[in-house]
Coordinates of C-alpha atoms and ligand atoms in Angstrom, one line a residue:
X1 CA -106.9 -31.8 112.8
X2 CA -105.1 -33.7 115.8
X3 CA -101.4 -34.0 115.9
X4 CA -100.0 -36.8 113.8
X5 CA -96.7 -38.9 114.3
X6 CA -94.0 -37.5 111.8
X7 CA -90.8 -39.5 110.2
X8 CA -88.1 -37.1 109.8
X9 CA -90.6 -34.0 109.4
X10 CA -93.2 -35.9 107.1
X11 CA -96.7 -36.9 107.7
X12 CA -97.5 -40.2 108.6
X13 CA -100.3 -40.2 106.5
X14 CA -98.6 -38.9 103.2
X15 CA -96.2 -40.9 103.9
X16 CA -99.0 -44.0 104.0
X17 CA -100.7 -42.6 101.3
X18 CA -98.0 -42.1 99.1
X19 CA -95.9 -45.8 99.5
X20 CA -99.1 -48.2 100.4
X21 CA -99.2 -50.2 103.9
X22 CA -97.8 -52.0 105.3
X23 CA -94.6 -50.3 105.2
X24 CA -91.3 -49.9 107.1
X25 CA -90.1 -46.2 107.3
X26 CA -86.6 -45.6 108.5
X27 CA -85.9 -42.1 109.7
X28 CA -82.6 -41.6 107.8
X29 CA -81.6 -39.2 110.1
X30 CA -81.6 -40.5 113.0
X31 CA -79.8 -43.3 111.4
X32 CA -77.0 -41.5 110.4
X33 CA -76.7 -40.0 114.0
X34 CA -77.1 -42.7 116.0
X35 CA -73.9 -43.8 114.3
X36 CA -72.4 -40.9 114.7
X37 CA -73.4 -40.6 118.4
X38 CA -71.6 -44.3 119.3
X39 CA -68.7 -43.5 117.1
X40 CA -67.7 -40.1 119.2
X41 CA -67.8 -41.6 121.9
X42 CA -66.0 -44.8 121.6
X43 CA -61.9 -44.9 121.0
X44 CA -61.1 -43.8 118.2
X45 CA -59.4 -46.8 116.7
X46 CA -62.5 -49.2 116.8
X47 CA -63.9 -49.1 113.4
X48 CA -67.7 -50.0 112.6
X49 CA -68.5 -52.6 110.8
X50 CA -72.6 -52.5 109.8
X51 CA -73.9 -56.4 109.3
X52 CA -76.1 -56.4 106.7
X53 CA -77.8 -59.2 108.4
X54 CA -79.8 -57.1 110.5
X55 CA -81.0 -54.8 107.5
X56 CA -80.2 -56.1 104.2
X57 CA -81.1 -53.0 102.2
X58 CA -78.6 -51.0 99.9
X59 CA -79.7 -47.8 100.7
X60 CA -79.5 -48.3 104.7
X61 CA -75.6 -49.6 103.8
X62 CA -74.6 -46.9 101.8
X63 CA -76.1 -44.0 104.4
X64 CA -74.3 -45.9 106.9
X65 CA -71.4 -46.3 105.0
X66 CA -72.0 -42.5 104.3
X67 CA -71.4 -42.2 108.4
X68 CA -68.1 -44.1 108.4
X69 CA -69.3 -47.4 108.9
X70 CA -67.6 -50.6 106.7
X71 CA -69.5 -53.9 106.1
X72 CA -69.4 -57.4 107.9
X73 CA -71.7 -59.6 105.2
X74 CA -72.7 -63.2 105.1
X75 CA -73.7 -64.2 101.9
X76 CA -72.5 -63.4 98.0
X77 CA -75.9 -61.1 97.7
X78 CA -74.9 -59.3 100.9
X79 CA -71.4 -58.8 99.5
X80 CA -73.0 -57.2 96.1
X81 CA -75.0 -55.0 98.3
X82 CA -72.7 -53.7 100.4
X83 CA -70.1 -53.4 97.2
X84 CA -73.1 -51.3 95.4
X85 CA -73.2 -49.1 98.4
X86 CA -69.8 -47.8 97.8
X87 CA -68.1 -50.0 100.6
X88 CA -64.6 -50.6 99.2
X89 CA -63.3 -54.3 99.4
X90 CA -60.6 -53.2 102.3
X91 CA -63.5 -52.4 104.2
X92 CA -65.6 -55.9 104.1
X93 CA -65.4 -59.0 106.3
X94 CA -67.4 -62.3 105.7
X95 CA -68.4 -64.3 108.0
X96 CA -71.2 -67.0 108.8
X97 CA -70.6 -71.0 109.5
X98 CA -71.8 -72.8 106.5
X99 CA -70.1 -70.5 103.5
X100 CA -70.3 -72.2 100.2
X101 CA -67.8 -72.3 97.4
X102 CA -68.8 -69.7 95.5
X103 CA -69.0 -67.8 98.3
X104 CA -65.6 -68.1 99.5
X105 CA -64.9 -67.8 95.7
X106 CA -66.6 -63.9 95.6
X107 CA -64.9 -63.3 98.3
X108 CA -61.2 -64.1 96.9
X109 CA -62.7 -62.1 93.4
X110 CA -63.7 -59.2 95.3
X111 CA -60.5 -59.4 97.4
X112 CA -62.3 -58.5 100.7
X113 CA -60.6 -57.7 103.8
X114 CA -60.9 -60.6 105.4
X115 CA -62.7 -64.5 105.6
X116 CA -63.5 -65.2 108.8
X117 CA -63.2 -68.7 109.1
X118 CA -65.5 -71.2 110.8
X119 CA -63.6 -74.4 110.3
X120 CA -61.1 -76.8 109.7
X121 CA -62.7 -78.0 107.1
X122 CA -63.3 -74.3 105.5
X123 CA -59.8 -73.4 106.2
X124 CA -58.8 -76.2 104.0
X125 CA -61.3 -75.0 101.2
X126 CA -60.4 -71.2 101.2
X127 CA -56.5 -73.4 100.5
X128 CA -57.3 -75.1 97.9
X129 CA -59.5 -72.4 96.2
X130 CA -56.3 -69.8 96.9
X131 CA -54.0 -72.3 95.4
X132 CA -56.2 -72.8 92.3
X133 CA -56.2 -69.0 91.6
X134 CA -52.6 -68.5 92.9
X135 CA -53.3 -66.2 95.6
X136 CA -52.4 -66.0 99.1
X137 CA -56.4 -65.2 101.1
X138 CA -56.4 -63.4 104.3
X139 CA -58.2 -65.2 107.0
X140 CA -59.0 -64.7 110.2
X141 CA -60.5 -67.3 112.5
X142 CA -63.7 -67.2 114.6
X143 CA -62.9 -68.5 118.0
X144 CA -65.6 -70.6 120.0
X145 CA -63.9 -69.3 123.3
X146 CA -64.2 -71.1 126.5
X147 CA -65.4 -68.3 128.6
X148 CA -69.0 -67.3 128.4
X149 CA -69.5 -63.4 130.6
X150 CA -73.3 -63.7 131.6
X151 CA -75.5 -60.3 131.0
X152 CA -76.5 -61.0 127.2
X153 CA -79.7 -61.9 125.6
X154 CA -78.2 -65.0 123.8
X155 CA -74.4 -65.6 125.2
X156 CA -72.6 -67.5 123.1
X157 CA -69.0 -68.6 125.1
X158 CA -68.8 -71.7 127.0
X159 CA -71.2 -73.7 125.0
X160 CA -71.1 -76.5 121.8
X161 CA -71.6 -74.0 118.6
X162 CA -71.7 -74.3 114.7
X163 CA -69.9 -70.8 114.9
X164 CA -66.2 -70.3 115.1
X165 CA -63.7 -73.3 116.4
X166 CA -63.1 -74.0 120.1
X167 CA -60.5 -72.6 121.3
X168 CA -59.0 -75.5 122.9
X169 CA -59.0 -77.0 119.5
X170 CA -56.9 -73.9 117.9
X171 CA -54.3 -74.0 120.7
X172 CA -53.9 -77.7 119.9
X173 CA -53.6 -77.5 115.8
X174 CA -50.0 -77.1 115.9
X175 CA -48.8 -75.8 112.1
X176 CA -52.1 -74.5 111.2
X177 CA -50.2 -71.9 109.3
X178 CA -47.8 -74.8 107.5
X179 CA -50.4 -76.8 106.4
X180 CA -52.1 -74.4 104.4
X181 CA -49.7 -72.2 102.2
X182 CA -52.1 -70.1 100.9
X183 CA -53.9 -68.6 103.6
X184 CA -52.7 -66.1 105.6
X185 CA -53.7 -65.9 109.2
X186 CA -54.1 -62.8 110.0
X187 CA -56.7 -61.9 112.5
X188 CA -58.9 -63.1 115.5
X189 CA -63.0 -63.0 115.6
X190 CA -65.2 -63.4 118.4
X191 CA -69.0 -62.7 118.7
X192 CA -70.4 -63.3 122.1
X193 CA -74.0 -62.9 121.7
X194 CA -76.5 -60.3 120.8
X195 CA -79.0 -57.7 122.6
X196 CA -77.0 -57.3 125.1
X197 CA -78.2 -54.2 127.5
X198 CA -75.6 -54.1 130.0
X199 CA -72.2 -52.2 129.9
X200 CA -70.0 -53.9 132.0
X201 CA -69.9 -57.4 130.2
X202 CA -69.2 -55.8 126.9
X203 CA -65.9 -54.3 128.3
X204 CA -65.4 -57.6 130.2
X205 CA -65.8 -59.7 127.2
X206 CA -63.5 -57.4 125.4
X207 CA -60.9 -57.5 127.8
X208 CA -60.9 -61.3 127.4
X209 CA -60.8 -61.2 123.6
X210 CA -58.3 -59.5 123.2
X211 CA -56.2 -61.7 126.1
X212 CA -57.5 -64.8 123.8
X213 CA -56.5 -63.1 120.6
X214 CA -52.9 -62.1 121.7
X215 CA -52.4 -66.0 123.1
X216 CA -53.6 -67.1 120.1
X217 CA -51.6 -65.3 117.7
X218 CA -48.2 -65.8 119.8
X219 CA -49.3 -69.4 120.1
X220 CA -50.0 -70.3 116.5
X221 CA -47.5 -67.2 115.3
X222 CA -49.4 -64.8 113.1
X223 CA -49.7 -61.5 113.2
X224 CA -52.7 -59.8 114.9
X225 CA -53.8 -57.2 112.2
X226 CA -56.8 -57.1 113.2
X227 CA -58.7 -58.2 116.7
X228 CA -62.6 -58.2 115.7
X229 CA -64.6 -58.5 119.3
X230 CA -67.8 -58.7 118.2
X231 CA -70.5 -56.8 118.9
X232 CA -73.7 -57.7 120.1
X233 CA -74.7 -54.2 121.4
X234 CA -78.6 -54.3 122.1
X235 CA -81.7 -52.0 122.6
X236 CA -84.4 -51.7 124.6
X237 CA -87.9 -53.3 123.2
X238 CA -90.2 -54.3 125.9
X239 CA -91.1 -52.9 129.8
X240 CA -87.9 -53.6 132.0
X241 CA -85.7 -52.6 129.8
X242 CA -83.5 -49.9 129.2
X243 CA -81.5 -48.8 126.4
X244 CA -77.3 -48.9 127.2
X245 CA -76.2 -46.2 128.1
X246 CA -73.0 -45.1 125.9
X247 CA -71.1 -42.5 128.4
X248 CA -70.8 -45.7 130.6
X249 CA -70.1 -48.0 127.9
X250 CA -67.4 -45.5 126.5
X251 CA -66.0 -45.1 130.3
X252 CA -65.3 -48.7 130.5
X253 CA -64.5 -49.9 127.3
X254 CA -62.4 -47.1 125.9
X255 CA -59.3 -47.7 128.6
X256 CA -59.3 -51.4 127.0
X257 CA -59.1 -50.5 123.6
X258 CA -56.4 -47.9 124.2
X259 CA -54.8 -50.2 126.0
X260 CA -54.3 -52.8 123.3
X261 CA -54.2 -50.2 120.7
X262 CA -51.2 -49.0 122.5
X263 CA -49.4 -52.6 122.5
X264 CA -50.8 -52.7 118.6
X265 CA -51.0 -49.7 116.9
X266 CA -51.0 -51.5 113.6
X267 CA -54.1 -54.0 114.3
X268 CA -57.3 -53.0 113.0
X269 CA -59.9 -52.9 116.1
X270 CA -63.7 -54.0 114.6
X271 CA -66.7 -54.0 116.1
X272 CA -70.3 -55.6 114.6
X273 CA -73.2 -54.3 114.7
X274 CA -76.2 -54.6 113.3
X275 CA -79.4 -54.5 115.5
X276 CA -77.7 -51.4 117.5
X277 CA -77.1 -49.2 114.6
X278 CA -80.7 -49.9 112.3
X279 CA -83.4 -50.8 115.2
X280 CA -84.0 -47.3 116.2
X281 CA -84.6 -45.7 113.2
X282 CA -87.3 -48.0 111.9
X283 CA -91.4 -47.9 112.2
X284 CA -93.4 -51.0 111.3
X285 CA -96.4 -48.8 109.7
X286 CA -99.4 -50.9 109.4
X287 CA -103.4 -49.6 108.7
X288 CA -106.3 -50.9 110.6
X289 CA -108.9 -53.0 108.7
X290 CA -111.6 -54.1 110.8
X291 CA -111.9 -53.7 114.5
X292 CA -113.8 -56.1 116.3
X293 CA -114.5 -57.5 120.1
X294 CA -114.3 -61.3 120.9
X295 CA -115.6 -62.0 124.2
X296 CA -115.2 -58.5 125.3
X297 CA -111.6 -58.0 123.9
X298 CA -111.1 -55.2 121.5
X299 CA -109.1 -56.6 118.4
X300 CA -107.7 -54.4 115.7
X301 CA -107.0 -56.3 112.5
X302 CA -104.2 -54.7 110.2
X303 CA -102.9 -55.3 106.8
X304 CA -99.8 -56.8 108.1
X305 CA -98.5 -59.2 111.1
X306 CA -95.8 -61.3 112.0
X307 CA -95.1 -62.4 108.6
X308 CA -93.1 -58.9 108.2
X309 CA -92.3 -58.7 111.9
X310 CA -91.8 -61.8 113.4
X311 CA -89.6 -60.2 116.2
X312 CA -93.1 -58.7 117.6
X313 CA -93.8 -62.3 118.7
X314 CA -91.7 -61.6 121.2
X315 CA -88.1 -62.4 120.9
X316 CA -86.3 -65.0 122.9
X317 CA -89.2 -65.5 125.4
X318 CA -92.3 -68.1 125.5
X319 CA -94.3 -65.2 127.1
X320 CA -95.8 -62.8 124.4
X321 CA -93.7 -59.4 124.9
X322 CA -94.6 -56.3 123.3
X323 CA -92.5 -53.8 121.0
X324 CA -93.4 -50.0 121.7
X325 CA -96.5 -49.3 119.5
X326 CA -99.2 -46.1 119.1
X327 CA -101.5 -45.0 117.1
X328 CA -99.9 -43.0 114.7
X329 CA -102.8 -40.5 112.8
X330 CA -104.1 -39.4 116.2
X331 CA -100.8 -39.4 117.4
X332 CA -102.2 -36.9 121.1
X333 CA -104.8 -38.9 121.5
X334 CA -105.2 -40.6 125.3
X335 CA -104.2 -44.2 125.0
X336 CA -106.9 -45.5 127.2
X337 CA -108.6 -48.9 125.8
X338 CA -106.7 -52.0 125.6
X339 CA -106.5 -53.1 122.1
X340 CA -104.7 -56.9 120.6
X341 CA -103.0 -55.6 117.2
X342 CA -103.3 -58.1 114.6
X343 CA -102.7 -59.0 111.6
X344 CA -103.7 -61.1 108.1
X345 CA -102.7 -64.3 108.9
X346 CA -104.7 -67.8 109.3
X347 CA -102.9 -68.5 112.7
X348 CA -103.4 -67.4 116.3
X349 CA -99.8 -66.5 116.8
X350 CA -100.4 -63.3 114.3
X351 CA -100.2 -60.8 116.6
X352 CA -98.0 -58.1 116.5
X353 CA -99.3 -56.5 120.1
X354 CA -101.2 -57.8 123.0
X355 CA -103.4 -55.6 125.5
X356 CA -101.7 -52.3 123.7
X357 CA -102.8 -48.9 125.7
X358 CA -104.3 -47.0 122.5
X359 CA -107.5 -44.5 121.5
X360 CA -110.2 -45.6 120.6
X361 CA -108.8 -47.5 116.7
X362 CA -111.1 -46.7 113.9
X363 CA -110.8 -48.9 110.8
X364 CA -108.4 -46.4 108.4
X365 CA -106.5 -46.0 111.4
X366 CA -102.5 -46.0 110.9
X367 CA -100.6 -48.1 113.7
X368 CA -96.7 -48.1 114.4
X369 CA -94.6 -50.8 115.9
X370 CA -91.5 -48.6 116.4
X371 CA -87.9 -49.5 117.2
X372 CA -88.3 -52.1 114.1
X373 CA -85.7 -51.1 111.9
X374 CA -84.1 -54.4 112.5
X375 CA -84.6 -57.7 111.8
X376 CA -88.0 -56.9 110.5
X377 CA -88.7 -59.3 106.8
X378 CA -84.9 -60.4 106.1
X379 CA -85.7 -62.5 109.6
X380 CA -89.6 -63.3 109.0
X381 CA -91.5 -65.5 107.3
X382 CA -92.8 -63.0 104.3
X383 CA -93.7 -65.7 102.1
X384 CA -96.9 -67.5 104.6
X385 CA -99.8 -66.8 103.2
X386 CA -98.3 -65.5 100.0
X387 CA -98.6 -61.4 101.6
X388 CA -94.5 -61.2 99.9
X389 CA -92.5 -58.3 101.1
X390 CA -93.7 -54.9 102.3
X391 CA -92.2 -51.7 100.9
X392 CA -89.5 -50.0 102.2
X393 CA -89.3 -46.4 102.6
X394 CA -86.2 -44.0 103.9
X395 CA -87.1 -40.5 105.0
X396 CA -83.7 -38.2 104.7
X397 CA -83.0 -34.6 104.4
X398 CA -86.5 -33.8 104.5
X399 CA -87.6 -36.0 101.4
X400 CA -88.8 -40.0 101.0
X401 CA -87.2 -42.5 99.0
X402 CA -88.7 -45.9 97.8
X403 CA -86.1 -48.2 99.0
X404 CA -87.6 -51.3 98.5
X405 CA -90.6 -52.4 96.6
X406 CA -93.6 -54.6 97.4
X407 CA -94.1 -57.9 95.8
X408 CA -97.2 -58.0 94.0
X409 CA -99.0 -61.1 93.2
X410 CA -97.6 -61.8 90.1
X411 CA -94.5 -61.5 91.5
X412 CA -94.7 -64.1 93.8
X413 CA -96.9 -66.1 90.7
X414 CA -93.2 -66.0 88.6
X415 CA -91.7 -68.3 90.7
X416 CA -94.0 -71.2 90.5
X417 CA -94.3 -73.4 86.9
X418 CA -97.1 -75.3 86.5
X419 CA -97.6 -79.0 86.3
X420 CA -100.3 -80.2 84.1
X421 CA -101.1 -83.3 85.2
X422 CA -102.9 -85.2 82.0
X423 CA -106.2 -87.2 82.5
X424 CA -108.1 -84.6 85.2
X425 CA -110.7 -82.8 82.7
X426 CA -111.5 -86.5 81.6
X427 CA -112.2 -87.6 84.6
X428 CA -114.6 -84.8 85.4
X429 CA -112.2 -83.1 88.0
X430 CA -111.7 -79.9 86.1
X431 CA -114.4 -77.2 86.2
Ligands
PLP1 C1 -75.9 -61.5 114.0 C2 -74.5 -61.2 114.1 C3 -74.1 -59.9 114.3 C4 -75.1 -58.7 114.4 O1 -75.7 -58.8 115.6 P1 -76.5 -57.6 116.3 O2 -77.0 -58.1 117.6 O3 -77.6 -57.3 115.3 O4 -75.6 -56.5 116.4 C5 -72.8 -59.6 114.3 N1 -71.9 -60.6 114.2 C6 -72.2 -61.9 114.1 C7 -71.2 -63.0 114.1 C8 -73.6 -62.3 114.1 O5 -73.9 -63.5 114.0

């Protein structure tokens, strides 16, 4: 019996047996921890605020939340998960560019923390929903701000965006505050991109958010009760890379925050995060169907692919990039062939790895993509070819948890009706 990879002290392979492949299996753990780890270090003050987005899943929210961490959602089923996981309303921010009316509408029901407001136009809709319910809503407002600090994966300062309002338009809308009697401005949002790997322009964009948020709030004359600066903190994936390191992220951005927390000490300081706190902890477990050459390539075709994992495409980049993946059921064996990892799909762009050092793969084989506890199906296209989702599986304390199910055929089959259209068995078309 060779060594095999573990998650959180369990065998891959009871793990595989037990919930079905393809699966994702979060280490629990190490989830917990690695919130843990980032929230010693950093100022005490800054609060965590998990976005859903990156991991939709009740169970991930309420360990989190177990850790500390409150909720930053973006749509009503996001709020009802992260309300289910115990996160109390004080403790949730919504957020996102296109909300709805009933959306806006949970939000004033649940009586969240705050709406972080995209628009005019949405402003003037949380106002006349407020009004019609006889409430005053907090809202703070996403600012579009004019300086973009280079460094990030996807930077989002500097540049024509759906998100947030320019900031030269807030600092003209004189009586912002008059014109809508039932809002409350209250706070200051800014998100300046995500996967960002280096330290120093996560302190420098904080710096200038919180400039832009005091300028803001003495120009337009609300109180700053909270100052959210975003997030965007990012991992490594692919050769190159390297994971931040968090003494020199604490180093440089801890001075800031006491610094403002200091002019402050009432405003709430949040940070986002999604990818940062749920990527780690995550293994894309797929098993090996057929293997196969094709003019002399070694392929090893899996019982899932892109359509659960869409970020192993490669993310942000024309040129195929690979996430960290091994053979999991020989877990010591030399990685010495080059292998393309596969998967079910009708279309060349299937491929979860390209030219991957493994063992020789047997079909029955067990492969991992790890660091895939993010963005995994909530951001791919689970429904092409009618696969549906994989399961979901957490590993804590030393037991495993089904956290989310598989769809099954009929599943997928509920959704559709039927139309019979009259006349086909007459004309012979029918068999
Ligand atoms: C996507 C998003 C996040 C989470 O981003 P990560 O890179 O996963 O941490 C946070 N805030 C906003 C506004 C977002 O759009």
């Amino acid at each position: 019996m060779t060594a095999e990879f573990e998650v959180g002290g369990i065998g891959i392979t009871e793990l595989a047996e037990r919930y079905g492949t393809p699966a994702f299996v979060y280490d629990g753990n190490e989830l917990g921890s690695r919130l843990d780890g980032l929230r010693a270090r950093l100022h005490p003050e800054l609060e965590v605020f998990f976005s859903l987005k990156s991991n939709p899943n009740v169970s991930i929210c309420a360990l989190l939340h177990a850790h500390g961490a409150r909720a930053e959602v973006s749509s009503t089923a996001e709020l009802l998960t992260a309300r289910r996981a115990g996160v109390a309303p004080e403790n949730i921010i919504f957020l996102g560019p296109g909300k709805s009316r009933a959306e806006l509408a949970a939000c004033l029901d649940e009586g969240i923390y705050t709406v972080v407001c995209e628009s005019f136009g949405e402003l003037s809709t949380l106002d006349e929903l407020a009004a019609e319910k006889g409430i005053v809503v907090p809202v703070s407002l996403r600012v579009n701000p004019s300086f973009a600090v280079k460094g990030s994966g996807l930077t989002m300062g500097g540049k024509p965006r759906q998100f947030g309002i320019d900031e030269e338009q807030l600092f003209a809308a004189a009586g912002l505050a008059e014109r809508h009697p039932h809002v409350r401005l209250m706070g200051v949002q800014v998100y300046m991109g995500t996967r960002i790997l280096s330290e120093d322009p996560i302190v420098e964009n904080t710096r200038r958010i919180f400039d832009l948020a005091e300028r803001l709030s003495a120009h337009l004359g609300f109180p700053l009760e909270m100052v959210d600066i975003g997030g965007g903190l990012g991992i490594a994936y692919f050769d190159g890379e390297r994971d931040l390191d968090l003494e020199v992220l604490a180093a440089g951005l801890n001075p800031v925050l006491a610094d403002f927390a200091g002019r402050h000490p009432a405003t709430r300081l949040v940070m986002e995060l999604g990818r940062f706190l749920t990527a780690v902890s995550g293994t894309y477990v797929v098993r090996v169907r057929y293997v196969k050459t094709s003019l002399g390539q070694n392929f090893a075709v899996t019982d899932g692919g892109t359509n659960h994992h869409m970020a192993a495409v490669g993310i942000g980049s024309y040129v195929k990039r690979d996430f960290p993946m091994r053979l999991l059921n020989r877990y010591d064996e030399p990685a010495e062939q080059s292998w393309h990892v596969t998967g079910p799909l009708c279309t060349p762009n299937d491929v979860l790895g390209k030219k991957i050092a493994l063992p020789p793969v047997r079909p029955g084989d067990l492969l991992g993509v790890f660091r895939s506890g993010a963005y995994g199906p909530t951001a791919s296209p689970v429904l092409f070819l009618s696969h549906g989702y994989p399961a979901e599986v957490l590993v804590h304390n030393g037991q495993s948890y089904l956290i989310s199910e598989r769809d099954r055929p009929a599943d997928l089959m509920r959704r559709q009706h039927l139309h019979h259209v009259a006349g086909l068995a007459a004309a012979g078309l029918e068999a």
